[in-house]
Short mmCIF file of C-alpha atoms in Angstrom, two decimals:
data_model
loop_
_atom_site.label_atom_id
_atom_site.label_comp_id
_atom_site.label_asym_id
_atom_site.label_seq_id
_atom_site.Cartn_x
_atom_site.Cartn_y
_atom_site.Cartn_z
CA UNK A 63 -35.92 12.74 -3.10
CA UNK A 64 -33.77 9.63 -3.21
CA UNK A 65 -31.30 12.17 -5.35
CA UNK A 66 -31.48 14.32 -2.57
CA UNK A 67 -30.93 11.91 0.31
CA UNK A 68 -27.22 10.69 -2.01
CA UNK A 69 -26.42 14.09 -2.46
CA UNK A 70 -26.60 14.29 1.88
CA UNK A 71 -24.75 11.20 1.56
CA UNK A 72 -21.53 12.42 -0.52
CA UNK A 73 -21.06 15.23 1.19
CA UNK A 74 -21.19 13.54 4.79
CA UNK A 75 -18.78 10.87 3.54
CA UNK A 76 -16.66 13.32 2.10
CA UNK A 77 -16.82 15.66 4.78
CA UNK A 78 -15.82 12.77 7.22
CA UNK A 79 -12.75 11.68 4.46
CA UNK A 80 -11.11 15.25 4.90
CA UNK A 81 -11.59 15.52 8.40
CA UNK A 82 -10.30 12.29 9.37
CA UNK A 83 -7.26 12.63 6.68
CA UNK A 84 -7.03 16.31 8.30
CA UNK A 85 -6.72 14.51 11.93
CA UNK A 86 -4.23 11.73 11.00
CA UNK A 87 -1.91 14.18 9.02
CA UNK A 88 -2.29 16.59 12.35
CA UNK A 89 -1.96 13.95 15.03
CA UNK A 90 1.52 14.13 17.30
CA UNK A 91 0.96 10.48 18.58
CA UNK A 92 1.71 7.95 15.44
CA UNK A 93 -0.06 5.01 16.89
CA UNK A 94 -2.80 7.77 16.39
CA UNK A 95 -2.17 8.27 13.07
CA UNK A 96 -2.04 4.79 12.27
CA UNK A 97 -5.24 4.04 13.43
CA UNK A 98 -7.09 7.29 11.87
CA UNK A 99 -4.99 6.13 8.35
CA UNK A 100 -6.94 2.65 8.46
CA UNK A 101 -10.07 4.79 9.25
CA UNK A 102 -9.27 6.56 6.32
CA UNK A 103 -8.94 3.63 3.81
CA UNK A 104 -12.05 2.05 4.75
CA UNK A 105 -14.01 5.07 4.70
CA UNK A 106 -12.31 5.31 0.94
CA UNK A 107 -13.63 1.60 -0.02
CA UNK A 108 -17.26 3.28 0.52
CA UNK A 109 -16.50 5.84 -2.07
CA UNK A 110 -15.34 3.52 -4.24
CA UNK A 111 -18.59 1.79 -4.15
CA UNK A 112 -20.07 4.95 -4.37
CA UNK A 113 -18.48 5.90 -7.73
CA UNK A 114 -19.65 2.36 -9.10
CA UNK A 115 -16.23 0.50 -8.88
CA UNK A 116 -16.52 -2.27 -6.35
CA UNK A 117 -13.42 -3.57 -7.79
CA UNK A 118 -11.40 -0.66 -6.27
CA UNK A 119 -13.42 -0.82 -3.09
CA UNK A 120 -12.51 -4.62 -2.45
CA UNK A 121 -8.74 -3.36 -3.22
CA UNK A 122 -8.59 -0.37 -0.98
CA UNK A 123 -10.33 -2.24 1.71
CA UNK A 124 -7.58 -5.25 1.82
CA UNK A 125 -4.65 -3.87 0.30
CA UNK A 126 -5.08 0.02 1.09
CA UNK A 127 -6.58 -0.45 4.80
CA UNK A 128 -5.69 -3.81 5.87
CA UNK A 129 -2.08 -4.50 4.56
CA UNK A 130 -1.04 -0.90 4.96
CA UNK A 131 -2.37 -0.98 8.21
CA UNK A 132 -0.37 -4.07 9.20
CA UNK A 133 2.30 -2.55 7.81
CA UNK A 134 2.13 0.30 9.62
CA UNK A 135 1.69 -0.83 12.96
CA UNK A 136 4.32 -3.53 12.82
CA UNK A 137 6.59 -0.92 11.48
CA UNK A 138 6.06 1.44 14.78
CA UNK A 139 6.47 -1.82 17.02
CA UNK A 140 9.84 -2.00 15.17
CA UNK A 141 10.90 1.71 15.56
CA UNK A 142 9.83 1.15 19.34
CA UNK A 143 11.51 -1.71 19.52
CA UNK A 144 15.07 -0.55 18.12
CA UNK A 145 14.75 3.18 20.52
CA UNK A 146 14.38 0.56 23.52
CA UNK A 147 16.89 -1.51 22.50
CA UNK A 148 19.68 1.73 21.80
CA UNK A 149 18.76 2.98 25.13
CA UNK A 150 19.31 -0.10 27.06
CA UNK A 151 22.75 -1.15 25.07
CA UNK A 152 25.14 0.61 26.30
CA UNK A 153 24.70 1.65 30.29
CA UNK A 154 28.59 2.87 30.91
CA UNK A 155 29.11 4.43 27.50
CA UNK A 156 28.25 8.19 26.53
CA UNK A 157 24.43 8.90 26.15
CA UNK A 158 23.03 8.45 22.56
CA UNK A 159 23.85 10.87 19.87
CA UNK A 160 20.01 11.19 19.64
CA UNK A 161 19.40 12.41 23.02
CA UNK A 162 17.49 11.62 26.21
CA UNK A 163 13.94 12.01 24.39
CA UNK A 164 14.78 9.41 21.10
CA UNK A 165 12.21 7.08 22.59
CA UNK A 166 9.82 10.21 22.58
CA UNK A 167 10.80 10.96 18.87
CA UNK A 168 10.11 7.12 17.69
CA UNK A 169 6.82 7.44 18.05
CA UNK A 170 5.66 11.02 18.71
CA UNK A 171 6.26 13.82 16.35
CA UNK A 172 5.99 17.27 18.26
CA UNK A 173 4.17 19.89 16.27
CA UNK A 174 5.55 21.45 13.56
CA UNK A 175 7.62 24.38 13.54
CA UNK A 176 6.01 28.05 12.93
CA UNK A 177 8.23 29.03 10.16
CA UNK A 178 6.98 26.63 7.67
CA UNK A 179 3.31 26.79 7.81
CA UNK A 180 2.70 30.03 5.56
CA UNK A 181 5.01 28.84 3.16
CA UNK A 182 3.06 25.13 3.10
CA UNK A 183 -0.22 27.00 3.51
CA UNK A 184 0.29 28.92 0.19
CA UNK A 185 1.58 26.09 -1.47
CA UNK A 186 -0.91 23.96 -0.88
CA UNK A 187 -3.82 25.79 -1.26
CA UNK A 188 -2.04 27.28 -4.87
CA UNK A 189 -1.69 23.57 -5.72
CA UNK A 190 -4.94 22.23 -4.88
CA UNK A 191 -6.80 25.72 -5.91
CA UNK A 192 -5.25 24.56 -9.63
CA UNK A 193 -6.32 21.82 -9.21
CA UNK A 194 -10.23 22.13 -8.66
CA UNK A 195 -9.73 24.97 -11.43
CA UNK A 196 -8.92 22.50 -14.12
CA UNK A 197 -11.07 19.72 -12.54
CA UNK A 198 -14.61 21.96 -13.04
CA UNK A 199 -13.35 23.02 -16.70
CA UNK A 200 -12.83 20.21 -17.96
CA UNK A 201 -14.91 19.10 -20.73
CA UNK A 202 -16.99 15.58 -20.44
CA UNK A 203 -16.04 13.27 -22.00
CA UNK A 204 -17.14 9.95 -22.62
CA UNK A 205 -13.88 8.45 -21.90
CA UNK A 206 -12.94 4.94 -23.81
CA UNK A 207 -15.80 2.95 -22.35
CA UNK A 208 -17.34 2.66 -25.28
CA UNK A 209 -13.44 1.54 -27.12
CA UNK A 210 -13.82 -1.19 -24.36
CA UNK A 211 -16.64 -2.35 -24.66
CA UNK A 212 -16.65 -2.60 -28.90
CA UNK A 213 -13.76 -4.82 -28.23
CA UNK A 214 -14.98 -6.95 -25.07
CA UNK A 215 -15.51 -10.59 -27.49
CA UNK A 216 -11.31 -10.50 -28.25
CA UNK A 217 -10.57 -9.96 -24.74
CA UNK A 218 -11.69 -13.98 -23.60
CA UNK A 219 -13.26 -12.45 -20.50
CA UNK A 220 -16.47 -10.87 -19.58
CA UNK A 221 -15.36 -8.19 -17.13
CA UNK A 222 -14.40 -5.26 -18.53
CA UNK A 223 -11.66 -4.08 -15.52
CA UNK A 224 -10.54 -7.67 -15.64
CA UNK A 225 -10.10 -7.18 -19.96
CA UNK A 226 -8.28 -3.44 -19.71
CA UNK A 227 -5.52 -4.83 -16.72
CA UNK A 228 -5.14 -8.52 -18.46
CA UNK A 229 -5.29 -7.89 -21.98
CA UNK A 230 -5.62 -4.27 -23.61
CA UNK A 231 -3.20 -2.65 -20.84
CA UNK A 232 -1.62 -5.58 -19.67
CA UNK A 233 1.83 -3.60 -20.08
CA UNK A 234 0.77 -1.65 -17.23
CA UNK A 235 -0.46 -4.54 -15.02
CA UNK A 236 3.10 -6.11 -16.13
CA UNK A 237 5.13 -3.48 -14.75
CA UNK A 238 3.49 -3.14 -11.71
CA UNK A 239 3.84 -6.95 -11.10
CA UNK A 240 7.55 -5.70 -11.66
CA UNK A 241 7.73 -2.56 -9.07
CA UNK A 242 6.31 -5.51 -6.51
CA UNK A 243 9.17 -7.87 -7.04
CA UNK A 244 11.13 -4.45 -7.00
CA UNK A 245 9.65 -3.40 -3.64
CA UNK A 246 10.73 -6.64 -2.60
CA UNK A 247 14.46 -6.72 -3.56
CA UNK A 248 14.80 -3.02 -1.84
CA UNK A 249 13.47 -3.90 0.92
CA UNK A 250 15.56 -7.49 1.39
CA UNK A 251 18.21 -5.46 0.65
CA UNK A 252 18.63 -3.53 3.36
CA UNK A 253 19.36 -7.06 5.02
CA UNK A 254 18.54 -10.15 6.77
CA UNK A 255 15.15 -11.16 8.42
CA UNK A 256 15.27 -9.00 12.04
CA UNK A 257 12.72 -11.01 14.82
CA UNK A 258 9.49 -9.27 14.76
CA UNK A 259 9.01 -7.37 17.38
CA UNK A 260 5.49 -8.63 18.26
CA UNK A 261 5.62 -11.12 21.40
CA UNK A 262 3.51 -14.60 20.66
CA UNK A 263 -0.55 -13.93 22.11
CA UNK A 264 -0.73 -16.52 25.11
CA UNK A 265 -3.60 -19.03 24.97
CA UNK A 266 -5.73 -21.00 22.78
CA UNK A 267 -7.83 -17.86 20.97
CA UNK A 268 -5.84 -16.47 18.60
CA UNK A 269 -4.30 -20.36 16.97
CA UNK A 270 -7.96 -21.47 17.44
CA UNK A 271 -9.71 -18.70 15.50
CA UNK A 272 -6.61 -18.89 12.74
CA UNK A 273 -7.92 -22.67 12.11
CA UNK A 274 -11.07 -21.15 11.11
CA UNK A 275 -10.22 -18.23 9.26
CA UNK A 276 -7.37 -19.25 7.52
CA UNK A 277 -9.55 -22.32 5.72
CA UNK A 278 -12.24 -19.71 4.84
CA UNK A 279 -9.52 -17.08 3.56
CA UNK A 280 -8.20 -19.51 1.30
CA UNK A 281 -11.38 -20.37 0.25
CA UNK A 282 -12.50 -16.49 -0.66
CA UNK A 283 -9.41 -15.73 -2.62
CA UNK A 284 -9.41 -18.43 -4.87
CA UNK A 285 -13.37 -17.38 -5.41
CA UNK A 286 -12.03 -14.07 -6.06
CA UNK A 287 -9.49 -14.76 -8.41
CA UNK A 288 -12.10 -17.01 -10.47
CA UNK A 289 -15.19 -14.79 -9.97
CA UNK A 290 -12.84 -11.68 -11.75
CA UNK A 291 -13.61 -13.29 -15.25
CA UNK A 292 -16.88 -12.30 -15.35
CA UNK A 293 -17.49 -10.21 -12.02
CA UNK A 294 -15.61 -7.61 -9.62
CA UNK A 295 -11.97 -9.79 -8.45
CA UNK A 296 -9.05 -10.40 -10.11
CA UNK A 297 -5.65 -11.35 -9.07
CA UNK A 298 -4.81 -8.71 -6.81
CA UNK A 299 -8.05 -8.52 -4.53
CA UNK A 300 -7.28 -12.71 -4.15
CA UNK A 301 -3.11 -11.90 -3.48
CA UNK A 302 -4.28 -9.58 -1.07
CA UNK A 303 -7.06 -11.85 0.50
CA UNK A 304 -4.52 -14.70 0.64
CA UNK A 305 -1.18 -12.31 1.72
CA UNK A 306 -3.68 -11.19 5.03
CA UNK A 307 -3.98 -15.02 5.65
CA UNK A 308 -0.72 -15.33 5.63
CA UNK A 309 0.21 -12.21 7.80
CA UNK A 310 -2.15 -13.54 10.33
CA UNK A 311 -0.09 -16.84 10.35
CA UNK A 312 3.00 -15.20 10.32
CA UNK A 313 1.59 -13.05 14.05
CA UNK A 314 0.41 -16.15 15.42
CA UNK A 315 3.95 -17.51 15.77
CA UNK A 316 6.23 -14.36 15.26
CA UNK A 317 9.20 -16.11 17.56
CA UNK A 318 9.33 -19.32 15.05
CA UNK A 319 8.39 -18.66 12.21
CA UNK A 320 9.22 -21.92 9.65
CA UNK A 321 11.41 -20.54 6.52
CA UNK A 322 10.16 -21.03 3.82
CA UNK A 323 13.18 -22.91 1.86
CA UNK A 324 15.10 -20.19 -0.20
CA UNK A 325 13.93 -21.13 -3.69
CA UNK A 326 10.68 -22.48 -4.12
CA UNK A 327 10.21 -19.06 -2.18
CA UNK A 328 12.05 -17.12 -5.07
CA UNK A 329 10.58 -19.18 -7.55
CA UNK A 330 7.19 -18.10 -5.79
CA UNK A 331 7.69 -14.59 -5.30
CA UNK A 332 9.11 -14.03 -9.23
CA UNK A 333 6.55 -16.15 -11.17
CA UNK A 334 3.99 -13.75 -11.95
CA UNK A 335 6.46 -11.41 -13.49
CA UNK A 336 8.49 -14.39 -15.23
CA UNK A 337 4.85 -16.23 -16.32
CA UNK A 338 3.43 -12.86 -17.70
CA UNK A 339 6.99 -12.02 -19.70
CA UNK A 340 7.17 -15.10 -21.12
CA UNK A 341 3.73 -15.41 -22.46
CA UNK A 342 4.52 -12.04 -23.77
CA UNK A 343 7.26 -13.04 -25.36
CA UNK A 344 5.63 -16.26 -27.35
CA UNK A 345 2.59 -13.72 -28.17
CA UNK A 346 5.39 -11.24 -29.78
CA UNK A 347 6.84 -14.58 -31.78
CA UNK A 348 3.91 -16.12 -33.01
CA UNK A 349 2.22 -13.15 -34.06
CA UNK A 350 -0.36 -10.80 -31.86
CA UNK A 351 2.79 -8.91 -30.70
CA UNK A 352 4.43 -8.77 -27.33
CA UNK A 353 2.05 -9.19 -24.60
CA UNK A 354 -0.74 -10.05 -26.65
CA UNK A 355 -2.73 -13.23 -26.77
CA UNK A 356 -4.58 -15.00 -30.09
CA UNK A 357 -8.25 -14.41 -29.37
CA UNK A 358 -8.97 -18.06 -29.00
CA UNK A 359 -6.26 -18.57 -26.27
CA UNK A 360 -6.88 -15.25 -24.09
CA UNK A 361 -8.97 -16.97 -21.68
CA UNK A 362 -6.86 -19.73 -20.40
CA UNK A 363 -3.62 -17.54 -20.86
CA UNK A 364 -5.28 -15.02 -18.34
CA UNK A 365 -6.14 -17.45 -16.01
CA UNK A 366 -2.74 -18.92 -15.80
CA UNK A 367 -1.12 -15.19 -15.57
CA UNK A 368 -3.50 -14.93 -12.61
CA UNK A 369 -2.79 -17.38 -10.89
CA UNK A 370 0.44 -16.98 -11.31
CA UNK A 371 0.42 -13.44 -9.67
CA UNK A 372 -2.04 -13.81 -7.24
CA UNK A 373 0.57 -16.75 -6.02
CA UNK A 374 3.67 -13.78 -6.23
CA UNK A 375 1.48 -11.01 -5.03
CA UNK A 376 0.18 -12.88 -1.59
CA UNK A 377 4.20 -14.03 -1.19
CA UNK A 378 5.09 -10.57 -1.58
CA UNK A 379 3.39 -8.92 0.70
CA UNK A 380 3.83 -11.47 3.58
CA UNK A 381 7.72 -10.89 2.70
CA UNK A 382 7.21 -7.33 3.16
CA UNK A 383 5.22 -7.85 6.03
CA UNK A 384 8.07 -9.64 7.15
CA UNK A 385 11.12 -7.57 5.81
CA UNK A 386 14.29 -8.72 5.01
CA UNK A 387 15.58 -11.74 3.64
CA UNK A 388 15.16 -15.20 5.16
CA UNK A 389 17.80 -15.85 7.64
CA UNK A 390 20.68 -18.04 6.58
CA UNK A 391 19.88 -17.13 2.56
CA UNK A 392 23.68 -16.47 1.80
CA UNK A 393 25.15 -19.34 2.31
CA UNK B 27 -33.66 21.29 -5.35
CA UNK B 28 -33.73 20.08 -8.65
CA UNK B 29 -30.17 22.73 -9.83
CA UNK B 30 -28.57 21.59 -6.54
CA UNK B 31 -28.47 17.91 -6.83
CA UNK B 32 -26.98 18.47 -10.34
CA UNK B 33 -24.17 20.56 -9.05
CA UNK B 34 -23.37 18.44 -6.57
CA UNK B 35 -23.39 15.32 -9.09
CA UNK B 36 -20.72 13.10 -7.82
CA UNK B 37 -18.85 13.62 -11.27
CA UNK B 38 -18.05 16.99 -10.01
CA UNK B 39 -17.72 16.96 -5.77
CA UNK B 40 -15.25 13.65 -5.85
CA UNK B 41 -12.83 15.32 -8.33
CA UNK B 42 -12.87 18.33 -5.85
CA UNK B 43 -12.66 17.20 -2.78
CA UNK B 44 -9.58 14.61 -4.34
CA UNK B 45 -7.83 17.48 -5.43
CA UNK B 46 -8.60 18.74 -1.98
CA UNK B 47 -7.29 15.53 -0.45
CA UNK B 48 -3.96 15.64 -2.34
CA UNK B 49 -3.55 19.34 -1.49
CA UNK B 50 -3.73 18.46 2.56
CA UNK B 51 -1.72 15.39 1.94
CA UNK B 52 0.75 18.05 0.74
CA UNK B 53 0.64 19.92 3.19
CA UNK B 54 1.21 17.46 5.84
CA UNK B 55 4.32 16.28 4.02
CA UNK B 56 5.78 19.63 4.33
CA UNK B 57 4.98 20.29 7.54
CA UNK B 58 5.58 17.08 9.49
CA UNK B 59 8.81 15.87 10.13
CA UNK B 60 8.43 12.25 11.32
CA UNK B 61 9.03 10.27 8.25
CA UNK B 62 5.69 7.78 8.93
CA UNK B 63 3.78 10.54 8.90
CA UNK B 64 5.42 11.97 5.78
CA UNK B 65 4.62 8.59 4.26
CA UNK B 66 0.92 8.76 5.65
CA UNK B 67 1.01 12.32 4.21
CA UNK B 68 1.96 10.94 0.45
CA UNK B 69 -0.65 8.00 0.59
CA UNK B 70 -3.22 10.21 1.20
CA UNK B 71 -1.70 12.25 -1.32
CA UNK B 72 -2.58 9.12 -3.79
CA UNK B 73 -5.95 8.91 -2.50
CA UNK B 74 -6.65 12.57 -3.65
CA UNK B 75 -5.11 11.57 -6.99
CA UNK B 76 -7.10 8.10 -7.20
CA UNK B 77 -10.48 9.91 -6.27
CA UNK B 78 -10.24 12.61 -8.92
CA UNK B 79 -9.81 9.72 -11.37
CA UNK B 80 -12.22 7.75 -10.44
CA UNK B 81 -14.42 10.56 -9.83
CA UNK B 82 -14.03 11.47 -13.70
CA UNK B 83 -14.58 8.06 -15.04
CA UNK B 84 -18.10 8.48 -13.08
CA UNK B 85 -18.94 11.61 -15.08
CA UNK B 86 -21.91 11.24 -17.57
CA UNK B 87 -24.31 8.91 -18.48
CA UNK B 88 -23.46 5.29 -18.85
CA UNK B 89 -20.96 2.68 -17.16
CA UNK B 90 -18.06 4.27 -15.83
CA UNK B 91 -14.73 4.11 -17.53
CA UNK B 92 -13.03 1.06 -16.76
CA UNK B 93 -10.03 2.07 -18.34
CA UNK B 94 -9.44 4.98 -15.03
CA UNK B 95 -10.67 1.78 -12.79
CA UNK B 96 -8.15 -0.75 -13.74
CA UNK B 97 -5.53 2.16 -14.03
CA UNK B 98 -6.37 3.40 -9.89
CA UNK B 99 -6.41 -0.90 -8.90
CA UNK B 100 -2.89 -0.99 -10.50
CA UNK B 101 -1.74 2.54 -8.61
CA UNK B 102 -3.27 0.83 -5.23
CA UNK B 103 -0.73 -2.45 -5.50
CA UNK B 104 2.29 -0.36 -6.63
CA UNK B 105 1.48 2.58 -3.20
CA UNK B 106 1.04 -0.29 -1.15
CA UNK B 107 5.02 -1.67 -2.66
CA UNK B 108 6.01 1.77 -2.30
CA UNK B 109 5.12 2.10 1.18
CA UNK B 110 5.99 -1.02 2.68
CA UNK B 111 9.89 -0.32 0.93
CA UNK B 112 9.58 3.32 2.29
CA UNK B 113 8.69 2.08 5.65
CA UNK B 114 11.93 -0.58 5.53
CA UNK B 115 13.75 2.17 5.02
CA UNK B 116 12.89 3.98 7.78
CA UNK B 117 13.13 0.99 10.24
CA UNK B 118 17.09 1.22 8.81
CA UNK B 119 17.41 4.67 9.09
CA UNK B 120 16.07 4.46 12.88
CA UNK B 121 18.25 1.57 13.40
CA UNK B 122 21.37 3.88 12.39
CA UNK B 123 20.69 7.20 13.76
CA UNK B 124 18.31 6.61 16.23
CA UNK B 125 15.49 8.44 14.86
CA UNK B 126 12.89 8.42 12.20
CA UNK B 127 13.54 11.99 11.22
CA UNK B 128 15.68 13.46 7.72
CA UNK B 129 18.71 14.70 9.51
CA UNK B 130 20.10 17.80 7.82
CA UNK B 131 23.22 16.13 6.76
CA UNK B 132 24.87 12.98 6.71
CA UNK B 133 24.37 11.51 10.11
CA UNK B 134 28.26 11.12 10.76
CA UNK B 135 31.08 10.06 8.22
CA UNK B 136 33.33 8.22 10.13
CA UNK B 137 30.63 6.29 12.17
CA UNK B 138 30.84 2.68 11.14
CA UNK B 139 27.18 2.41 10.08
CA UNK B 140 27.56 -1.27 8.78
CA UNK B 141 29.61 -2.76 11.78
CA UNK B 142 26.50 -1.64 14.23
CA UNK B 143 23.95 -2.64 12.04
CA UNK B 144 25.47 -6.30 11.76
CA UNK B 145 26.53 -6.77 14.85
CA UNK B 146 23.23 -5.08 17.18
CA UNK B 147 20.69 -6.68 14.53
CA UNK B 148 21.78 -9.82 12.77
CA UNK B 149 19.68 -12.60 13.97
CA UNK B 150 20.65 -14.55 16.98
CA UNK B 151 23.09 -17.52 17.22
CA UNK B 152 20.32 -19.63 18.15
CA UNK B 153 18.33 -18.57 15.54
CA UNK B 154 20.47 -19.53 12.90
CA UNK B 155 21.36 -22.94 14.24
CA UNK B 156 17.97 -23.65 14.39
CA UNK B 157 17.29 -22.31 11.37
CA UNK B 158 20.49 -23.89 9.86
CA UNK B 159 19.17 -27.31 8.30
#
């Protein structure tokens, strides 16, 4: 019965996934799509838990749904923002290249165009017809659970996601640390911190419930980042935890926001990557080889690389939140 | 009832309906212009790709594979980088041409793109004395 009653429950979640990507992708209003994306993403944390990796849910719900989201939404403020802003520039001078209706193409998208939706039809359905195909004839197989697990006692931690992204893979988890920072530089790249858009909330309601949540955000991520030794967490879950606190301060004053001086930021936002490399780097010279830690010292060693990019990740995503680099910076 | 449930083991629907998921992300992406929704088309594309993974590490008896797991956390932080550069890049592209579309060509070569773009958008004068010390 209780089989039964899960089986009712996969299919309605995943019945309510497609339709609900199927609406977002279909919308013409963005703010629309936006708000059916977040739906989306938290809808996805409950499969997660569903397929027995809460790690993945806690990620998809606070990096996937809620930092997306913000940066979604801050993004169409932004695009609103600059249509307004062309339209009212220049009252003598020619209309706008773009036309009367730019402000109506900012944020709307009109339906698509007849032409292209046999061609994307067949395509799609040939793609995702391979797809299931080679999904339901593929052998089982056990995977390497088992690999990870025989060799759980070398890793110095007791979670076995935790192990595989700090220790056995940790070239991977290095990298990506890298295609943040990477993120980062593109984006301050294409220039100089630009006001957010979003006016300051009057009264005493949104600084008031900040002084409580920001404390008890603080408090969670650092639980998380400790608790993903031996349970689901880790260093990204806390970054993420801690980047929303910061997001949240950044909204409550979005017309002032105090700089963060240039490089104790830098310093900030690079030393997960530089931590993690240079650990590396001593494991390749005394012996386990590059990016790998003597048994005895894996523990500590992970706890510092966490730390270290929890502190870069939560940085990095309240620069990206932000976009562009900090005002003043090239001097 | 018994044949059903095992068919319908989540081993075997989540694969499907991810490879479902990155087919309609797909499709969006080539049918929508606006480039948001193009990038709302490709992270759901992800999704798809993330839930056929996962959904395989789920397969048989046993703990799932952590291996898949701690692979689909890292492919989460690096979309969610991806994105938020894709979306800076739009706000620029909006900022020169005026809209968030892929124009067929080059919007105009003899514009001066980087004059308008510093002068409209740098921040304020009061801004930066403030900001100064």
């Amino acid at each position: 019965m209780s089989d039964l009653l899960l089986v009712v429950f996969d299919l309605v979640l995943l019945v309510g996934l497609l339709g609900v990507a199927w609406r977002c992708l279909a919308s013409t209003d963005l703010f629309r799509a936006v708000v059916l994306f977040i739906t989306f993403g938290l809808l996805l944390a409950l499969a997660w838990v569903r397929l027995e990796a809460p790690d993945i849910a806690l990620a998809e719900a606070a990096i996937g749904a809620g930092i997306t989201g913000a940066l979604l939404l801050v993004t169409l403020e932004r695009l609103r923002s600059i249509v307004v802003e062309r339209r009212r520039g220049q009252p003598d001078e020619p209309p706008d290249p773009a036309g009367a209706d730019a402000l109506l193409h900012a944020l709307h998208d009109p339906p698509p165009p007849r032409r292209t939706f046999v061609p994307a039809l067949t395509f799609a359905l040939v793609v995702g017809g391979l797809m299931v195909t080679a999904l339901w004839h593929q052998p089982d197989a056990v995977g390497l659970e088992p690999v990870v697990d025989e060799h759980m006692d070398v890793s110095g931690v007791d979670h076995p996601i935790t192990a595989v992204l700090l220790n056995f893979r940790a070239y991977d988890t290095f990298l990506e640390l890298a295609i943040v920072l990477i993120a980062l530089l593109g984006a301050w790249s294409l220039g100089r911190y630009d006001r957010l858009p979003a006016r300051p909330a009057p009264g005493p309601i949104l600084p008031g419930t900040l002084r409580l949540l920001v404390p008890v955000a603080i408090v969670t991520g650092v639980y998380i980042l400790w608790a993903g030794s031996h349970a689901p967490g880790g260093a990204f879950q806390a970054g993420a935890i801690l980047g929303a606190a910061g997001i949240l301060l950044v909204l409550a004053r979005p017309r002032d926001l105090p700089m963060a001086p240039s490089s104790p930021l830098r310093l900030g936002l690079a030393a997960g990557v530089a931590l993690f490399l240079a650990i590396g780097i001593v494991g390749l010279l005394i012996g386990p080889g590059l990016l790998g830690y003597p048994p005895a010292w894996a523990y500590p060693l992970i706890i510092v690389i966490e730390v270290a990019a929890t502190l870069s990740i939560a940085l990095t995503l309240v620069a990206l939140f932000i976009a562009g680099r900090p005002a003043g910076d090239d001097r | 009832m018994e044949w059903l449930a095992q068919q319908l083991a989540p081993g075997l629907i989540y694969p499907t309906a991810g490879a479902i998921l990155f087919a309609l992300g797909l499709y969006g992406l080539i049918r929508r212009h606006h480039l948001v929704l193009r990038i709302l088309a490709l992270n759901i594309m992800g999704s798809g790709v993330f839930m056929v993974l996962l959904g395989i590490a789920a397969r048989g008896e046993g703990p799932p594979d952590p291996v898949a797991q701690a692979l689909t956390l890292t492919g989460i932080v690096v979309a969610v980088s991806a994105t938020a550069f894709a979306l800076a890049l739009v706000v620029r592209l909006t900022r020169i041409t005026g809209q968030a579309v892929m124009l067929p060509g080059p919007p105009d070569d003899h514009a001066p793109v980087d004059d308008i773009s510093r002068e409209e958008h740098a921040p304020s004068a009061e801004y930066d004395r403030e900001h100064r010390e």
